[in-house]
Short mmCIF file of C-alpha atoms in Angstrom, two decimals:
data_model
loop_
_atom_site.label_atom_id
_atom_site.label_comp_id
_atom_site.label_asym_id
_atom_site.label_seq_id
_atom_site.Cartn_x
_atom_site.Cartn_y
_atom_site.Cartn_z
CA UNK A 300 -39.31 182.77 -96.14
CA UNK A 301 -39.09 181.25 -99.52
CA UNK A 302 -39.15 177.71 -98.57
CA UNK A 303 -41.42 178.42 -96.04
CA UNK A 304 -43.87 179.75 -99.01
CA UNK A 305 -43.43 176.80 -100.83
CA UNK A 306 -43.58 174.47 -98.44
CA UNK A 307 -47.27 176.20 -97.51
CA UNK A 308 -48.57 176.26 -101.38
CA UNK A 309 -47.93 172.51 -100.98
CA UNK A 310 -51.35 172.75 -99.08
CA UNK A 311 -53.81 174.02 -102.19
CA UNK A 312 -51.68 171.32 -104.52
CA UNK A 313 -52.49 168.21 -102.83
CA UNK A 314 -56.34 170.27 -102.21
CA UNK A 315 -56.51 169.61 -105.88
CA UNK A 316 -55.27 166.26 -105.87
CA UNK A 317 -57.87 165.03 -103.71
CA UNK A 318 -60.66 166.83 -105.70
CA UNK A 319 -59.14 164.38 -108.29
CA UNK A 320 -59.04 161.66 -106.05
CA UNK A 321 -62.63 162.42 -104.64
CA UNK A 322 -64.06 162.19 -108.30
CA UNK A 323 -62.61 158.69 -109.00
CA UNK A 324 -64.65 157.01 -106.32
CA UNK A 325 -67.65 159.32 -106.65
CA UNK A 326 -69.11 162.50 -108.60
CA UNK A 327 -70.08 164.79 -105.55
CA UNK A 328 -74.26 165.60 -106.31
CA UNK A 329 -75.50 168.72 -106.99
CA UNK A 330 -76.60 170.11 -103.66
CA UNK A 331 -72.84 168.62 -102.14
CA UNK A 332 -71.16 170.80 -104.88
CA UNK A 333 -73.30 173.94 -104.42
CA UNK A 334 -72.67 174.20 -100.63
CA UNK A 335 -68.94 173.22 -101.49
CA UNK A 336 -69.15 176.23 -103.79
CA UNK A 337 -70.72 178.77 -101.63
CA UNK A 338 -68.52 177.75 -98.37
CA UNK A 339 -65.46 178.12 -101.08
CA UNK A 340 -66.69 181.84 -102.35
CA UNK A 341 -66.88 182.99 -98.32
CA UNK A 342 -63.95 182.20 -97.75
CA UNK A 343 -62.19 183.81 -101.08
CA UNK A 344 -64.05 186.95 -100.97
CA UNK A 345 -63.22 187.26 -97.20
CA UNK A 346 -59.49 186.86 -97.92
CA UNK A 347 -60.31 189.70 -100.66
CA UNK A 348 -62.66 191.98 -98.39
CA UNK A 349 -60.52 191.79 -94.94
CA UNK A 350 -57.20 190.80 -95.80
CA UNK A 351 -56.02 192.31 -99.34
CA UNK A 352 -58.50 195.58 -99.89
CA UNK A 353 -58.32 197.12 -96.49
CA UNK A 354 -54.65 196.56 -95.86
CA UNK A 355 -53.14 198.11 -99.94
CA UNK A 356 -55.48 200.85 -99.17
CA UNK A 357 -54.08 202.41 -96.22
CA UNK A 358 -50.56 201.59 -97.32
CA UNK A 359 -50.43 202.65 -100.75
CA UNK A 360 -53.89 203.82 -102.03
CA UNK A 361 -52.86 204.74 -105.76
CA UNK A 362 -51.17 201.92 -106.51
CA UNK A 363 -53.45 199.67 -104.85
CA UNK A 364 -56.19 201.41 -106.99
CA UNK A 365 -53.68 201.06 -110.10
CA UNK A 366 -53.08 197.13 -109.33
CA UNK A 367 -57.09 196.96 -109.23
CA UNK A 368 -57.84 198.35 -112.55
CA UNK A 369 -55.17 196.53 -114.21
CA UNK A 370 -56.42 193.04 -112.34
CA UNK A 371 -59.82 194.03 -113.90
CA UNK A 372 -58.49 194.47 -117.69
CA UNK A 373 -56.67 190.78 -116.74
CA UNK A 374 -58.87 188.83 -115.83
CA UNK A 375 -61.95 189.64 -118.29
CA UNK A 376 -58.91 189.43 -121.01
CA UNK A 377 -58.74 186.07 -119.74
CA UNK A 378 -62.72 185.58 -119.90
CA UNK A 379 -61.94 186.52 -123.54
CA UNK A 380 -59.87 184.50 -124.53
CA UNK A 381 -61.56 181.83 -122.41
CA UNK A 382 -64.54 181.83 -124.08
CA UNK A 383 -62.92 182.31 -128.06
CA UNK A 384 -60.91 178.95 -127.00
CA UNK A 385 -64.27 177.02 -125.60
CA UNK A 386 -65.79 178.00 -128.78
CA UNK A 387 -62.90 176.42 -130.99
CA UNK A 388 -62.87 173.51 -129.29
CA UNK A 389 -66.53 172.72 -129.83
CA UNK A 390 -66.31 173.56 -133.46
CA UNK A 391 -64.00 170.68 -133.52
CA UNK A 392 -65.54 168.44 -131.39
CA UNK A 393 -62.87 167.84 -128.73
CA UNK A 394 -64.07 166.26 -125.91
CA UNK A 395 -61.86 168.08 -123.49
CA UNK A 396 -62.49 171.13 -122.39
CA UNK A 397 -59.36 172.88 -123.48
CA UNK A 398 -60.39 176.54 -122.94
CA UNK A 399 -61.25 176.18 -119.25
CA UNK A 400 -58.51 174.18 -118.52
CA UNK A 401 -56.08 176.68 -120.24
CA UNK A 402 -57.68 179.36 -118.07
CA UNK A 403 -57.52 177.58 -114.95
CA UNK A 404 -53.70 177.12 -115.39
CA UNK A 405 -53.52 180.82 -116.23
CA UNK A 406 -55.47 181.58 -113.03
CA UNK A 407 -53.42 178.86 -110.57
CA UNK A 408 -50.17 180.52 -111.82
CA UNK A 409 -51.72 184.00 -111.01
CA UNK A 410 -52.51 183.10 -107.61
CA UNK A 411 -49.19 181.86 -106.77
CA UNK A 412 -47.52 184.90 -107.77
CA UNK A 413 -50.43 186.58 -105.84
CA UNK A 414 -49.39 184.21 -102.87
CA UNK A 415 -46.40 184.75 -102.95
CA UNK A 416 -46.77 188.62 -102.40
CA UNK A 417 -48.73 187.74 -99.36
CA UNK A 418 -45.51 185.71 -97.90
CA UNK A 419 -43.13 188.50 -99.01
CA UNK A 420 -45.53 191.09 -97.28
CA UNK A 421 -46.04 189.39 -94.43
CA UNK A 422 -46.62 185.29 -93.22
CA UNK A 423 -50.09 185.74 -91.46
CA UNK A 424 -51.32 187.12 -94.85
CA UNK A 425 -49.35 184.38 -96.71
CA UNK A 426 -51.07 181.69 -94.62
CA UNK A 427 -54.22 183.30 -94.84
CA UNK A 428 -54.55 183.50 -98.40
CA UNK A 429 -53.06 179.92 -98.74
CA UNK A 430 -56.67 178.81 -96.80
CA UNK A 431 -58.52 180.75 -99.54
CA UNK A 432 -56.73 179.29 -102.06
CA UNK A 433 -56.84 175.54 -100.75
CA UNK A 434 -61.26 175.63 -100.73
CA UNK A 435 -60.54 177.25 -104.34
CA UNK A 436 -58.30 174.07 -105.35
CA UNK A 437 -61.21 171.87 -103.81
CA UNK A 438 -63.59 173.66 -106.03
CA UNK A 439 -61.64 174.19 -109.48
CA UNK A 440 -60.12 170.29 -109.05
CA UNK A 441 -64.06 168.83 -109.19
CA UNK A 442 -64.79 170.79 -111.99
CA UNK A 443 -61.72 169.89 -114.00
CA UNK A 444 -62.19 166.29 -113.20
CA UNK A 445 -65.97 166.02 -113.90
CA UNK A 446 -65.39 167.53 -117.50
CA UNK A 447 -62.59 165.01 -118.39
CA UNK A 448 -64.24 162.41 -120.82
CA UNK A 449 -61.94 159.55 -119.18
CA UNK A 450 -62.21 157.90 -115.65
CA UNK A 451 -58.56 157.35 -115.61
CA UNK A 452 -57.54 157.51 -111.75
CA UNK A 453 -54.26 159.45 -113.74
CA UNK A 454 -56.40 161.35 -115.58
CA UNK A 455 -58.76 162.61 -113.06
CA UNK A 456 -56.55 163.17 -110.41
CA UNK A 457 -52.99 164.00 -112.20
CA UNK A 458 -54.87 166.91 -114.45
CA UNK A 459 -55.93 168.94 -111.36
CA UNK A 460 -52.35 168.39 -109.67
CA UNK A 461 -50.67 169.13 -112.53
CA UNK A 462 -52.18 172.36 -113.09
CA UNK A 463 -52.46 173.20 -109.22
CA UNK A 464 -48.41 172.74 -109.63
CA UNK A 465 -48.64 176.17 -111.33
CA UNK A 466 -49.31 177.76 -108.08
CA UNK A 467 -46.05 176.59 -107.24
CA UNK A 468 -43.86 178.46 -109.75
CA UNK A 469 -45.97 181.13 -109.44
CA UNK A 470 -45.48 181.56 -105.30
CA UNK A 471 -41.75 180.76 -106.10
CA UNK A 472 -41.73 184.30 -108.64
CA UNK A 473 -43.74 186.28 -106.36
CA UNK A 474 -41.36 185.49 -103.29
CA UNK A 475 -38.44 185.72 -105.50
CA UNK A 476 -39.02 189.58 -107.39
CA UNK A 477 -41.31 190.90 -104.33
CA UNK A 478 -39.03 190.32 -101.09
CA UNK A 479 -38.49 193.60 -100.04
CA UNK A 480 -40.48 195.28 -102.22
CA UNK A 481 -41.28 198.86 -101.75
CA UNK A 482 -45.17 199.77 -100.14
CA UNK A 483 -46.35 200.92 -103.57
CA UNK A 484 -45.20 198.28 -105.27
CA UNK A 485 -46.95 195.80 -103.06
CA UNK A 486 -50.01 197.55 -102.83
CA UNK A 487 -50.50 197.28 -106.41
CA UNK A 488 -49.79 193.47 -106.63
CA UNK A 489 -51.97 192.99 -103.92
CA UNK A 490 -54.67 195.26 -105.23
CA UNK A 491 -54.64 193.24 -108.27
CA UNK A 492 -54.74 190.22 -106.74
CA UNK A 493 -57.83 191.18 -104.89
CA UNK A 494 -59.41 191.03 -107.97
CA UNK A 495 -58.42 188.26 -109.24
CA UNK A 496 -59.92 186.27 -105.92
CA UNK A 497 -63.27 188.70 -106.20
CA UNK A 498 -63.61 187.72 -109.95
CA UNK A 499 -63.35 184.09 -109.16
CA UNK A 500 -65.81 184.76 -106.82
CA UNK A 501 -68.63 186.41 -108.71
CA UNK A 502 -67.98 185.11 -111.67
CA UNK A 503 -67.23 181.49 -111.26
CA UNK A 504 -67.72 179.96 -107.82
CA UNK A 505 -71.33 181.36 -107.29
CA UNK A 506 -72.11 181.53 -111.10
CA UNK A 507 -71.65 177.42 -111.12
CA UNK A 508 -72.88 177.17 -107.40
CA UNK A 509 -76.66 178.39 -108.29
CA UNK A 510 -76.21 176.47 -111.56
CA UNK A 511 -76.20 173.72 -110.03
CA UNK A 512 -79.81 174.80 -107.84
CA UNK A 513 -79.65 177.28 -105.21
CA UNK A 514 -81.26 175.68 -101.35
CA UNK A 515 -81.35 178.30 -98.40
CA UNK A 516 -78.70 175.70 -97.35
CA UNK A 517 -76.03 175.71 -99.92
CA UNK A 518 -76.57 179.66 -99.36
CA UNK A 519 -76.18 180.06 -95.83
CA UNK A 520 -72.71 178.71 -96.21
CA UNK A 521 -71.30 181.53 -98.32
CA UNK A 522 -71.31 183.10 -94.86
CA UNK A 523 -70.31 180.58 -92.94
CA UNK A 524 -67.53 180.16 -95.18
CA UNK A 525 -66.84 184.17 -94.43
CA UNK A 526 -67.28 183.81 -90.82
CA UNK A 527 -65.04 181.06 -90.73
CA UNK A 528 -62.12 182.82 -92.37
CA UNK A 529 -63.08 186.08 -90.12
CA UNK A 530 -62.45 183.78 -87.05
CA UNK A 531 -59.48 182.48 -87.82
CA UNK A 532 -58.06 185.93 -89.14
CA UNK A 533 -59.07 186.98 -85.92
CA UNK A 534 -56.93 184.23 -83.85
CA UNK A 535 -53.97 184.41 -86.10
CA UNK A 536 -54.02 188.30 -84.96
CA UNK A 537 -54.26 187.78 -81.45
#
């Protein structure tokens, strides 16, 4: 199980490589990146609204209401301290955008411990989590890219990797301290985890997707990107 974990959060990793590498030869366009966006937010909040939420409830409902709070207090903690570090770093002109970048590493290392939950409770939910988090990767690595002020290949494509390598240590902790965990103690993991994927959801993919314009288009595949991870959810199950 554990090097089957790891050898599965290769998948997001070399996701956020070629985000890097996609960036070097060309700077997706606006409408591209919106519908990338949307199709990416589907897909995470339908790992969040069919896989994690419905499962830690009827397992372990107090904890997985306990895990939920606490994933709340995290993550707009993290939005915190996000936004104090973007603010330092324009008062002294850095180029580099160190406060998302410090967040996103935050964030990648919280989703492989929250990854690695899903292998310890069970593979099908490992695997489909590790979809969610590839189109994430995809996402989060063209963002990180586009703000660098360098078009270093190294730059541009080692930053996102090098971050996405996060995910790694944490799925190797979560496997590691949650094998054979009890119910409770899984439901509240998992409970906070699906937060963390619903934050990124409403508060980043489809904040930055209708940033970038909204088109009936670049809309309509939020729900493909949902219907997409229903169906394969459904196949895995049958």
């Amino acid at each position: 199980m554990y090097l089957d974990a790891l050898l599965f959060t290769l998948i997001p990793v070399a996701a956020a490589a070629f985000s890097g590498l996609v960036v070097t030869i060309r700077t997706p366009g606006e409408q591209v990146t919106s519908a990338v966006q949307h199709l990416a937010a589907g897909v995470v909040f339908a790992a969040a609204a069919i896989e994690l939420v419905p499962g830690v409830l009827h397992s372990a409902p107090g904890p997985a209401i306990v895990g939920f709070a606490i994933g709340i207090a995290v993550m707009f903690a993290l939005r915190q301290f996000s936004d104090a570090a973007e603010r330092r770093s324009k008062r002294r002109g850095s180029p580099v955008a160190i406060g998302l970048i410090a967040t996103i590493g935050i964030d990648f290392l919280i989703d492989g411990v929250v990854l690695g939950a899903g292998f310890a409770s069970d593979r099908s939910t490992g695997i489909l989590l590790t979809i969610a988090i590839t189109l994430e990767y995809l996402f989060v690595g063209l963002s990180v890219s586009a703000t660098l002020p360098t078009r270093s290949p190294w730059a541009l494509i080692g930053l996102p990797t090098m971050l996405a390598l996060l995910t790694l240590i944490g799925t190797a902790i979560g496997v590691a301290t949650l094998t054979g965990a009890s119910k409770p103690v899984m439901a509240a993991v998992l409970g906070f985890g699906a937060v963390v994927f619903m934050y990124l959801v409403t508060e980043e993919l489809l904040v930055k997707a209708h940033e970038q314009g909204d088109t009936a288009f670049g809309s309509a595949t939020f729900f493909v990107g949902f219907l997409c991870y229903l169906l394969i959810e459904q196949a895995m199950a049958s």
